[in-house]
Amino acid sequence: DAKTTQPPSMDCAEGRAANLPCNHSTISGNEYVYWYRQIHSQGPQYIIHGLKNNETNEMASLIITEDRKSSTLILPHATLRDTAVYYCIASEETSGSRLTFGEGTQLTVNP
Amino acid sequence: NAGVMQNPRHLVRRRGQEARLRCSPMKGHSHVYWYRQLPEEGLKFMVYLQKENIIDESGMPKERFSAEFPKEGPSILRIQQVVRGDSAAYFCASSPRGISTDTQYFGPGTRLTVL
């Protein structure tokens, strides 16, 4: 699986968009980009994933650059409950489904 | 539709005892994964199982740890002769199939404390 790099921490004001970057410059063509989050030591929660097209669901949007070397997770209207550690993971279908979690980004949403 | 269930949520053991952690996957899911999160550290993959088969145990410690997912009943992560360093949160996840494009859904975890 490709290594991913994320900033260790970010702050965001409540109600504003939170844009969380992830660098995956060595990603291969068949590796997907996944985002999970972990709220205060609860079980990780799936957010979204994509291969090369931008994706949107009820939780967030995922923007993947054309060269696929980086991506951005967007929480359009952050709330206090979005305070969590966000993990960006690159995972190849043949990796045996193992998710390799890095350090993630601690997002703090401030009132 | 119930999510992934883990029990117990908290488990306290003394050094040398055995710990049994149980995981019931989501309905319709036949693939189970176990991860461990040591205090102040990230999540680490331990083992991936299908019904009655261990598919990938590359993250399991070589001794004292074992896992099973029988044809009937929950998946069990068993730790024999626990030591203080086993104190951690153990998370189980499940997916409908065994490919990485499947979303893994995580349970709430079991927090093991070894005294």
Coordinates of N, CA and C in Angstrom, one line a residue:
Chain A
D1 N 0.8 -1.2 0.0 CA 0.0 0.0 0.0 C 0.9 1.2 0.0
A2 N 0.4 2.2 -0.7 CA 1.2 3.5 -0.8 C 1.2 4.2 0.6
K3 N 2.3 4.8 0.8 CA 2.4 5.6 2.1 C 1.6 6.9 1.9
T4 N 0.9 7.3 2.9 CA 0.1 8.6 2.9 C 0.7 9.5 3.9
T5 N 0.6 10.8 3.7 CA 1.1 11.8 4.6 C 0.0 12.8 4.8
Q6 N -0.2 13.1 6.1 CA -1.3 14.0 6.5 C -0.7 15.0 7.6
P7 N -1.2 16.2 7.6 CA -0.8 17.1 8.7 C -1.2 16.5 10.0
P8 N -0.5 16.7 11.1 CA -0.8 16.1 12.4 C -2.1 16.7 13.0
S9 N -2.3 18.0 12.7 CA -3.5 18.6 13.4 C -4.0 19.8 12.5
M10 N -5.3 20.0 12.7 CA -5.9 21.2 12.0 C -7.1 21.7 12.9
D11 N -7.4 22.9 12.7 CA -8.5 23.5 13.4 C -9.5 24.1 12.4
C12 N -10.7 24.1 12.8 CA -11.8 24.6 11.9 C -12.9 25.2 12.8
A13 N -13.5 26.3 12.3 CA -14.6 26.9 13.0 C -15.9 26.2 12.7
E14 N -16.7 26.1 13.7 CA -18.0 25.4 13.5 C -18.8 26.1 12.4
G15 N -19.4 25.3 11.5 CA -20.2 25.8 10.4 C -19.4 26.1 9.2
R16 N -18.1 26.1 9.3 CA -17.3 26.3 8.1 C -16.9 25.0 7.5
A17 N -16.4 25.0 6.3 CA -15.9 23.8 5.6 C -14.5 23.4 6.2
A18 N -14.4 22.2 6.4 CA -13.1 21.6 6.8 C -12.5 20.9 5.6
N19 N -11.3 21.3 5.3 CA -10.6 20.7 4.1 C -9.3 20.0 4.6
L20 N -9.4 18.7 4.6 CA -8.3 17.9 5.1 C -7.4 17.3 4.0
P21 N -6.2 17.7 3.9 CA -5.3 17.2 2.8 C -4.7 15.9 3.1
C22 N -4.3 15.2 2.0 CA -3.6 13.9 2.1 C -2.7 13.8 0.9
N23 N -1.4 13.5 1.2 CA -0.5 13.3 0.1 C -0.2 11.8 -0.1
H24 N -0.3 11.3 -1.3 CA -0.1 9.9 -1.6 C 0.7 9.8 -2.9
S25 N 1.9 10.4 -3.0 CA 2.6 10.6 -4.2 C 3.0 9.3 -4.9
T26 N 3.1 8.2 -4.1 CA 3.5 6.9 -4.7 C 2.4 6.0 -5.0
I27 N 1.2 6.5 -5.0 CA 0.0 5.6 -5.2 C 0.0 5.0 -6.5
S28 N -0.4 3.7 -6.6 CA -0.4 3.0 -7.9 C -1.8 3.1 -8.5
G29 N -1.9 2.7 -9.7 CA -3.1 2.9 -10.5 C -4.3 2.2 -10.0
N30 N -4.1 1.1 -9.3 CA -5.2 0.3 -8.8 C -5.4 0.5 -7.2
E31 N -4.9 1.5 -6.7 CA -5.1 1.7 -5.3 C -6.1 2.8 -5.1
Y32 N -7.1 2.5 -4.2 CA -8.1 3.4 -3.8 C -7.7 4.3 -2.7
V33 N -8.3 5.4 -2.6 CA -8.1 6.3 -1.4 C -9.3 6.2 -0.5
Y34 N -9.1 5.8 0.7 CA -10.1 5.7 1.7 C -9.9 6.8 2.8
W35 N -11.0 7.2 3.4 CA -11.0 8.1 4.5 C -11.9 7.4 5.6
Y36 N -11.3 7.3 6.8 CA -12.0 6.9 8.0 C -11.7 8.0 9.1
R37 N -12.5 8.0 10.1 CA -12.3 8.9 11.2 C -12.5 8.1 12.5
Q38 N -11.9 8.6 13.6 CA -12.1 7.9 14.9 C -12.3 9.1 15.9
I39 N -13.5 9.0 16.4 CA -14.0 10.0 17.4 C -13.6 9.5 18.8
H40 N -12.7 10.1 19.4 CA -12.3 9.9 20.8 C -12.4 8.4 21.2
S41 N -11.5 7.7 20.6 CA -11.2 6.2 20.9 C -12.5 5.3 20.6
Q42 N -13.4 5.8 19.9 CA -14.5 4.9 19.4 C -14.0 4.1 18.3
G43 N -14.7 3.2 17.8 CA -14.3 2.4 16.6 C -14.3 3.3 15.4
P44 N -13.3 3.1 14.5 CA -13.2 3.9 13.3 C -14.5 3.9 12.5
Q45 N -14.8 5.0 11.8 CA -16.0 5.2 11.1 C -15.6 5.5 9.6
Y46 N -16.1 4.7 8.7 CA -15.9 4.9 7.3 C -16.5 6.2 6.9
I47 N -15.8 7.0 6.0 CA -16.4 8.2 5.5 C -16.7 8.1 4.0
I48 N -15.6 7.8 3.2 CA -15.8 7.9 1.8 C -14.5 7.2 1.2
H49 N -14.6 6.8 -0.1 CA -13.5 6.3 -0.8 C -13.6 6.6 -2.3
G50 N -12.5 6.6 -3.0 CA -12.5 6.9 -4.4 C -11.3 6.4 -5.1
L51 N -11.4 6.3 -6.4 CA -10.2 5.8 -7.2 C -9.6 7.0 -8.0
K52 N -10.3 7.6 -8.8 CA -9.8 8.8 -9.5 C -10.8 9.9 -9.8
N53 N -12.1 9.5 -9.7 CA -13.1 10.6 -9.8 C -13.4 11.1 -8.4
N54 N -13.9 12.4 -8.4 CA -14.3 13.0 -7.2 C -15.6 12.3 -6.7
E55 N -15.8 12.1 -5.4 CA -16.9 11.4 -4.9 C -17.6 12.3 -3.8
T56 N -18.9 12.1 -3.7 CA -19.6 12.8 -2.6 C -20.7 11.9 -2.1
N57 N -20.8 12.0 -0.7 CA -21.9 11.3 -0.1 C -22.5 12.2 1.0
E58 N -23.3 11.6 1.8 CA -24.0 12.5 2.8 C -23.1 13.0 3.9
M59 N -21.9 12.4 4.0 CA -21.0 12.9 5.0 C -20.0 13.9 4.5
A60 N -19.5 13.7 3.3 CA -18.3 14.4 2.8 C -18.1 14.3 1.3
S61 N -17.2 15.1 0.9 CA -16.7 15.1 -0.5 C -15.3 14.7 -0.6
L62 N -14.9 14.0 -1.6 CA -13.5 13.6 -1.8 C -13.0 14.1 -3.1
I63 N -12.0 14.9 -3.1 CA -11.4 15.5 -4.3 C -10.1 14.9 -4.5
I64 N -9.9 14.2 -5.6 CA -8.6 13.5 -6.0 C -8.0 14.3 -7.2
T65 N -6.7 14.7 -7.0 CA -6.1 15.4 -8.1 C -6.0 14.5 -9.3
E66 N -5.8 15.1 -10.5 CA -5.8 14.4 -11.7 C -4.6 13.4 -11.8
D67 N -3.5 13.8 -11.2 CA -2.4 12.8 -11.2 C -2.5 11.8 -10.0
R68 N -3.5 12.0 -9.2 CA -3.8 11.1 -8.1 C -2.7 11.1 -7.0
K69 N -1.9 12.1 -7.0 CA -0.8 12.1 -6.0 C -1.3 12.7 -4.7
S70 N -2.4 13.3 -4.7 CA -3.0 13.9 -3.4 C -4.5 14.0 -3.5
S71 N -5.1 14.1 -2.3 CA -6.5 14.3 -2.3 C -6.9 15.2 -1.1
T72 N -8.2 15.6 -1.1 CA -8.7 16.4 0.0 C -10.1 15.9 0.4
L73 N -10.2 15.7 1.6 CA -11.5 15.4 2.2 C -12.2 16.7 2.6
I74 N -13.4 16.9 2.2 CA -14.1 18.1 2.6 C -15.4 17.8 3.4
L75 N -15.4 18.4 4.6 CA -16.6 18.3 5.4 C -17.3 19.7 5.2
P76 N -18.4 19.8 4.5 CA -18.9 21.1 4.0 C -19.3 22.0 5.2
H77 N -19.9 21.5 6.2 CA -20.3 22.4 7.3 C -19.9 21.7 8.6
A78 N -18.7 21.9 9.1 CA -18.2 21.1 10.2 C -19.0 21.5 11.5
T79 N -19.3 20.5 12.3 CA -19.9 20.6 13.6 C -18.9 20.2 14.7
L80 N -19.3 20.4 15.9 CA -18.4 20.0 17.0 C -18.2 18.5 17.0
R81 N -19.3 17.8 16.6 CA -19.2 16.3 16.6 C -18.3 15.8 15.5
D82 N -17.8 16.7 14.6 CA -16.8 16.2 13.7 C -15.4 16.2 14.2
T83 N -15.2 16.7 15.4 CA -13.9 16.6 16.0 C -13.4 15.2 16.2
A84 N -12.3 14.8 15.5 CA -11.9 13.4 15.5 C -10.5 13.4 14.8
V85 N -9.9 12.2 14.8 CA -8.7 11.9 14.0 C -9.2 11.3 12.7
Y86 N -8.7 11.9 11.6 CA -9.1 11.5 10.3 C -7.9 10.8 9.6
Y87 N -8.2 9.6 9.1 CA -7.2 8.8 8.5 C -7.4 8.7 7.0
C88 N -6.4 8.9 6.2 CA -6.4 8.8 4.8 C -5.6 7.5 4.5
I89 N -6.1 6.6 3.8 CA -5.5 5.2 3.5 C -5.5 4.9 2.1
A90 N -4.4 4.5 1.5 CA -4.4 4.0 0.2 C -4.3 2.5 0.2
S91 N -5.3 1.8 -0.5 CA -5.4 0.4 -0.3 C -5.6 -0.2 -1.7
E92 N -4.8 -1.2 -2.0 CA -4.9 -2.0 -3.2 C -5.8 -3.2 -3.0
E93 N -6.5 -3.5 -4.1 CA -7.5 -4.6 -4.0 C -6.8 -5.9 -3.6
T94 N -5.6 -6.1 -4.0 CA -4.9 -7.4 -3.8 C -4.2 -7.4 -2.5
S95 N -4.4 -6.4 -1.6 CA -3.6 -6.3 -0.4 C -4.2 -7.2 0.7
G96 N -5.3 -7.9 0.4 CA -5.9 -8.7 1.4 C -6.8 -8.0 2.3
S97 N -7.2 -6.8 1.9 CA -8.2 -6.1 2.6 C -7.7 -5.5 3.9
R98 N -6.4 -5.6 4.2 CA -5.9 -5.0 5.4 C -5.8 -3.5 5.2
L99 N -6.3 -2.8 6.2 CA -6.2 -1.3 6.2 C -5.0 -0.9 7.0
T100 N -4.1 -0.1 6.4 CA -2.9 0.4 7.1 C -3.2 1.8 7.6
F101 N -3.4 2.0 8.8 CA -3.7 3.3 9.4 C -2.3 4.0 9.7
G102 N -2.2 5.3 9.3 CA -1.1 6.1 9.7 C -1.4 6.9 10.9
E103 N -0.8 8.0 11.1 CA -1.0 8.9 12.2 C -2.3 9.7 12.2
G104 N -2.7 10.0 10.9 CA -3.9 10.7 10.8 C -3.8 12.2 11.1
T105 N -4.9 12.9 10.9 CA -5.0 14.4 11.3 C -6.0 14.6 12.4
Q106 N -5.6 15.2 13.5 CA -6.5 15.5 14.5 C -7.2 16.8 14.1
L107 N -8.5 16.7 13.8 CA -9.3 17.9 13.5 C -10.0 18.3 14.7
T108 N -9.9 19.5 15.0 CA -10.6 20.1 16.2 C -11.5 21.2 15.6
V109 N -12.8 21.0 15.8 CA -13.8 22.0 15.4 C -14.1 22.9 16.6
N110 N -13.9 24.2 16.4 CA -14.1 25.1 17.5 C -15.4 25.9 17.4
P111 N -16.0 26.1 18.6 CA -17.3 26.9 18.5 C -17.1 28.3 18.1
Chain B
N1 N -30.8 -2.6 11.2 CA -29.7 -3.5 10.9 C -28.6 -3.2 11.9
A2 N -28.4 -4.2 12.8 CA -27.4 -4.0 13.9 C -26.0 -3.9 13.2
G3 N -25.1 -3.1 13.8 CA -23.8 -3.0 13.4 C -22.9 -4.1 14.0
V4 N -21.6 -3.9 13.8 CA -20.7 -4.8 14.4 C -20.7 -4.8 15.9
M5 N -20.9 -5.9 16.5 CA -21.0 -5.9 18.0 C -19.7 -6.6 18.6
Q6 N -19.3 -6.0 19.6 CA -18.1 -6.6 20.3 C -18.5 -6.6 21.8
N7 N -18.0 -7.7 22.4 CA -18.2 -7.8 23.9 C -17.1 -8.7 24.5
P8 N -16.7 -8.4 25.7 CA -17.2 -7.3 26.5 C -16.6 -5.9 26.0
R9 N -17.2 -4.9 26.4 CA -16.7 -3.6 26.0 C -15.4 -3.2 26.9
H10 N -15.4 -3.7 28.1 CA -14.2 -3.5 29.0 C -13.9 -4.8 29.6
L11 N -12.6 -5.1 29.7 CA -12.2 -6.4 30.2 C -10.9 -6.1 31.1
V12 N -11.0 -6.6 32.3 CA -9.8 -6.5 33.2 C -9.3 -7.9 33.5
R13 N -8.0 -8.1 33.3 CA -7.4 -9.3 33.6 C -6.1 -9.1 34.4
R14 N -5.8 -10.1 35.2 CA -4.5 -10.0 35.9 C -3.4 -10.8 35.0
R15 N -2.2 -10.4 35.2 CA -1.1 -11.0 34.4 C -1.2 -12.5 34.5
G16 N -1.1 -13.2 33.4 CA -1.1 -14.6 33.4 C -2.5 -15.2 33.1
Q17 N -3.5 -14.4 33.1 CA -4.8 -14.9 32.8 C -5.1 -14.9 31.3
E18 N -6.2 -15.5 30.9 CA -6.6 -15.5 29.5 C -7.7 -14.5 29.3
A19 N -7.6 -13.9 28.1 CA -8.6 -12.9 27.7 C -9.3 -13.4 26.4
R20 N -10.6 -13.4 26.4 CA -11.4 -13.8 25.2 C -12.2 -12.6 24.8
L21 N -12.0 -12.2 23.5 CA -12.7 -11.0 23.0 C -13.6 -11.6 21.9
R22 N -14.9 -11.1 21.9 CA -15.8 -11.6 20.9 C -16.3 -10.6 19.9
C23 N -16.5 -11.0 18.7 CA -17.0 -10.0 17.7 C -18.0 -10.7 16.8
S24 N -19.2 -10.1 16.8 CA -20.3 -10.5 15.9 C -20.4 -9.5 14.7
P25 N -20.1 -10.0 13.5 CA -20.1 -9.1 12.3 C -21.5 -8.6 12.0
M26 N -21.6 -7.7 11.1 CA -22.8 -7.2 10.6 C -23.5 -8.3 9.9
K27 N -24.9 -8.3 9.9 CA -25.6 -9.3 9.2 C -25.2 -9.3 7.7
G28 N -25.0 -10.5 7.2 CA -24.6 -10.7 5.8 C -23.1 -10.6 5.6
H29 N -22.4 -10.2 6.6 CA -20.9 -10.1 6.4 C -20.3 -11.4 6.8
S30 N -19.3 -11.9 6.0 CA -18.7 -13.1 6.3 C -17.2 -13.0 6.5
H31 N -16.7 -11.7 6.5 CA -15.3 -11.4 6.6 C -15.1 -10.6 7.9
V32 N -14.1 -11.0 8.7 CA -13.9 -10.3 9.9 C -12.4 -9.9 10.0
Y33 N -12.1 -8.8 10.6 CA -10.8 -8.3 10.8 C -10.6 -7.8 12.2
W34 N -9.4 -8.1 12.8 CA -9.1 -7.6 14.1 C -8.0 -6.6 14.0
Y35 N -8.1 -5.5 14.7 CA -7.1 -4.4 14.8 C -6.8 -4.1 16.3
R36 N -5.6 -3.7 16.6 CA -5.2 -3.3 18.0 C -4.7 -1.9 18.0
Q37 N -5.1 -1.2 19.0 CA -4.7 0.2 19.2 C -4.1 0.3 20.6
L38 N -2.8 0.3 20.7 CA -2.1 0.5 21.9 C -2.2 2.0 22.4
P39 N -2.1 2.2 23.7 CA -2.3 3.6 24.2 C -1.4 4.6 23.4
E40 N -2.0 5.7 23.0 CA -1.3 6.7 22.3 C -0.7 6.3 21.0
E41 N -1.1 5.2 20.4 CA -0.6 4.8 19.1 C -1.8 4.6 18.1
G42 N -1.4 4.3 16.9 CA -2.4 4.1 15.8 C -2.9 2.7 15.8
L43 N -3.9 2.5 14.9 CA -4.5 1.2 14.8 C -3.6 0.3 13.9
K44 N -3.4 -0.9 14.4 CA -2.6 -1.9 13.7 C -3.4 -3.1 13.3
F45 N -3.3 -3.5 12.1 CA -4.0 -4.8 11.7 C -3.4 -6.0 12.4
M46 N -4.2 -6.9 12.8 CA -3.8 -8.1 13.4 C -4.1 -9.3 12.5
V47 N -5.3 -9.6 12.2 CA -5.7 -10.8 11.5 C -7.0 -10.6 10.7
Y48 N -7.1 -11.4 9.6 CA -8.3 -11.3 8.7 C -8.8 -12.7 8.6
L49 N -10.1 -12.9 8.8 CA -10.7 -14.3 8.8 C -12.0 -14.3 8.0
Q50 N -12.2 -15.4 7.4 CA -13.5 -15.7 6.8 C -14.0 -16.9 7.7
K51 N -15.2 -17.3 7.5 CA -15.8 -18.4 8.2 C -14.9 -19.6 8.1
E52 N -14.4 -20.0 9.3 CA -13.6 -21.2 9.5 C -12.2 -21.2 8.8
N53 N -11.8 -20.0 8.3 CA -10.5 -19.9 7.7 C -9.8 -18.6 8.2
I54 N -8.5 -18.7 8.4 CA -7.7 -17.6 8.7 C -7.0 -17.2 7.3
I55 N -7.3 -16.0 6.8 CA -6.8 -15.6 5.5 C -5.4 -14.9 5.6
D56 N -5.3 -14.0 6.6 CA -4.0 -13.3 6.8 C -3.8 -13.0 8.3
E57 N -2.8 -13.6 8.8 CA -2.5 -13.4 10.2 C -1.1 -12.7 10.4
S58 N -0.7 -11.9 9.4 CA 0.6 -11.4 9.4 C 0.8 -10.3 10.5
G59 N -0.3 -9.8 11.0 CA -0.1 -8.8 12.1 C -0.3 -9.4 13.5
M60 N -0.4 -10.7 13.6 CA -0.6 -11.3 14.9 C 0.8 -11.5 15.6
P61 N 0.9 -11.2 16.9 CA 2.1 -11.6 17.6 C 2.3 -13.1 17.5
K62 N 3.5 -13.6 17.5 CA 3.8 -15.0 17.2 C 3.3 -15.9 18.3
E63 N 3.3 -15.4 19.5 CA 2.9 -16.3 20.7 C 1.7 -15.7 21.4
R64 N 1.0 -16.5 22.0 CA -0.1 -16.2 23.0 C -1.4 -15.7 22.3
F65 N -1.3 -15.3 21.1 CA -2.5 -14.7 20.4 C -3.0 -15.7 19.4
S66 N -4.3 -15.9 19.4 CA -5.0 -16.7 18.3 C -6.3 -16.2 18.0
A67 N -6.8 -16.5 16.9 CA -8.2 -16.0 16.4 C -8.9 -17.1 15.7
E68 N -10.2 -17.1 15.8 CA -11.0 -18.0 15.1 C -12.3 -17.4 14.7
F69 N -12.9 -17.9 13.7 CA -14.2 -17.4 13.2 C -15.0 -18.7 12.8
P70 N -15.7 -19.3 13.8 CA -16.3 -20.6 13.5 C -17.5 -20.5 12.5
K71 N -18.0 -21.6 12.1 CA -19.1 -21.6 11.2 C -20.3 -21.0 11.8
E72 N -20.5 -21.2 13.1 CA -21.6 -20.6 13.9 C -21.0 -19.8 15.0
G73 N -21.6 -18.7 15.2 CA -21.1 -17.9 16.4 C -20.2 -16.8 16.0
P74 N -19.8 -16.1 17.0 CA -18.9 -14.9 16.8 C -17.5 -15.3 16.5
S75 N -16.7 -14.3 16.0 CA -15.3 -14.5 16.0 C -14.7 -14.2 17.4
I76 N -13.7 -15.0 17.7 CA -13.0 -14.9 19.0 C -11.5 -14.5 18.8
L77 N -11.1 -13.5 19.5 CA -9.7 -13.2 19.6 C -9.3 -13.7 21.0
R78 N -8.3 -14.6 21.1 CA -7.9 -15.1 22.4 C -6.5 -14.8 22.7
I79 N -6.3 -14.3 23.9 CA -4.9 -13.9 24.3 C -4.6 -14.7 25.6
Q80 N -3.6 -15.6 25.5 CA -3.3 -16.4 26.6 C -2.2 -15.7 27.5
Q81 N -2.2 -16.0 28.7 CA -1.2 -15.5 29.6 C -0.9 -14.0 29.4
V82 N -1.9 -13.2 29.6 CA -1.8 -11.8 29.3 C -0.7 -11.1 30.1
V83 N -0.1 -10.1 29.4 CA 1.0 -9.3 30.1 C 0.5 -7.9 30.0
R84 N 1.2 -7.0 30.8 CA 0.7 -5.6 30.8 C 0.8 -4.9 29.5
G85 N 1.7 -5.3 28.6 CA 1.8 -4.8 27.3 C 0.7 -5.1 26.4
D86 N -0.2 -6.0 26.8 CA -1.4 -6.4 26.0 C -2.5 -5.4 26.2
S87 N -2.4 -4.5 27.2 CA -3.4 -3.5 27.5 C -3.6 -2.6 26.3
A88 N -4.8 -2.6 25.7 CA -5.0 -1.9 24.5 C -6.5 -1.9 24.2
A89 N -6.9 -1.2 23.1 CA -8.2 -1.3 22.6 C -8.2 -2.2 21.4
Y90 N -9.1 -3.2 21.4 CA -9.1 -4.2 20.3 C -10.4 -4.0 19.5
F91 N -10.2 -3.7 18.2 CA -11.3 -3.4 17.4 C -11.5 -4.5 16.3
C92 N -12.8 -4.8 16.1 CA -13.1 -5.8 15.1 C -13.9 -5.0 14.0
A93 N -13.7 -5.4 12.8 CA -14.4 -4.9 11.6 C -14.9 -6.0 10.8
S94 N -15.9 -5.7 10.0 CA -16.5 -6.8 9.1 C -16.8 -6.2 7.7
S95 N -16.8 -7.0 6.7 CA -17.1 -6.6 5.4 C -17.9 -7.8 4.7
P96 N -18.7 -7.4 3.7 CA -19.4 -8.5 3.0 C -18.5 -9.5 2.2
R97 N -17.5 -8.9 1.7 CA -16.6 -9.7 0.9 C -15.1 -9.5 1.4
G98 N -14.2 -10.1 0.7 CA -12.8 -9.9 1.2 C -11.9 -9.1 0.3
I99 N -12.5 -8.1 -0.4 CA -11.7 -7.3 -1.2 C -11.6 -5.9 -0.7
S100 N -10.5 -5.2 -1.0 CA -10.3 -3.9 -0.3 C -11.3 -2.8 -0.7
T101 N -12.0 -3.0 -1.8 CA -13.0 -2.0 -2.2 C -14.3 -2.1 -1.4
D102 N -14.3 -3.2 -0.6 CA -15.5 -3.3 0.4 C -15.2 -2.4 1.6
T103 N -16.2 -1.7 2.0 CA -16.1 -0.9 3.2 C -16.0 -1.8 4.4
Q104 N -15.0 -1.5 5.3 CA -15.0 -2.3 6.6 C -15.7 -1.4 7.6
Y105 N -16.6 -2.1 8.3 CA -17.4 -1.4 9.3 C -16.8 -1.9 10.7
F106 N -16.5 -1.0 11.6 CA -15.9 -1.3 12.8 C -16.9 -1.3 14.0
G107 N -16.5 -2.2 14.9 CA -17.3 -2.2 16.2 C -16.8 -1.2 17.2
P108 N -17.4 -1.1 18.3 CA -17.0 -0.1 19.3 C -15.7 -0.5 20.1
G109 N -15.2 -1.7 19.9 CA -14.0 -2.0 20.6 C -14.2 -2.7 21.9
T110 N -13.1 -3.4 22.3 CA -13.0 -4.0 23.7 C -11.7 -3.4 24.2
R111 N -11.9 -2.7 25.4 CA -10.7 -2.2 26.1 C -10.2 -3.1 27.1
L112 N -9.0 -3.7 26.8 CA -8.4 -4.7 27.7 C -7.4 -4.0 28.7
T113 N -7.6 -4.2 29.9 CA -6.6 -3.7 30.9 C -6.1 -4.9 31.7
V114 N -4.7 -4.9 31.7 CA -4.0 -6.0 32.4 C -3.4 -5.4 33.6
L115 N -3.8 -6.0 34.7 CA -3.2 -5.4 36.0 C -1.9 -6.1 36.4

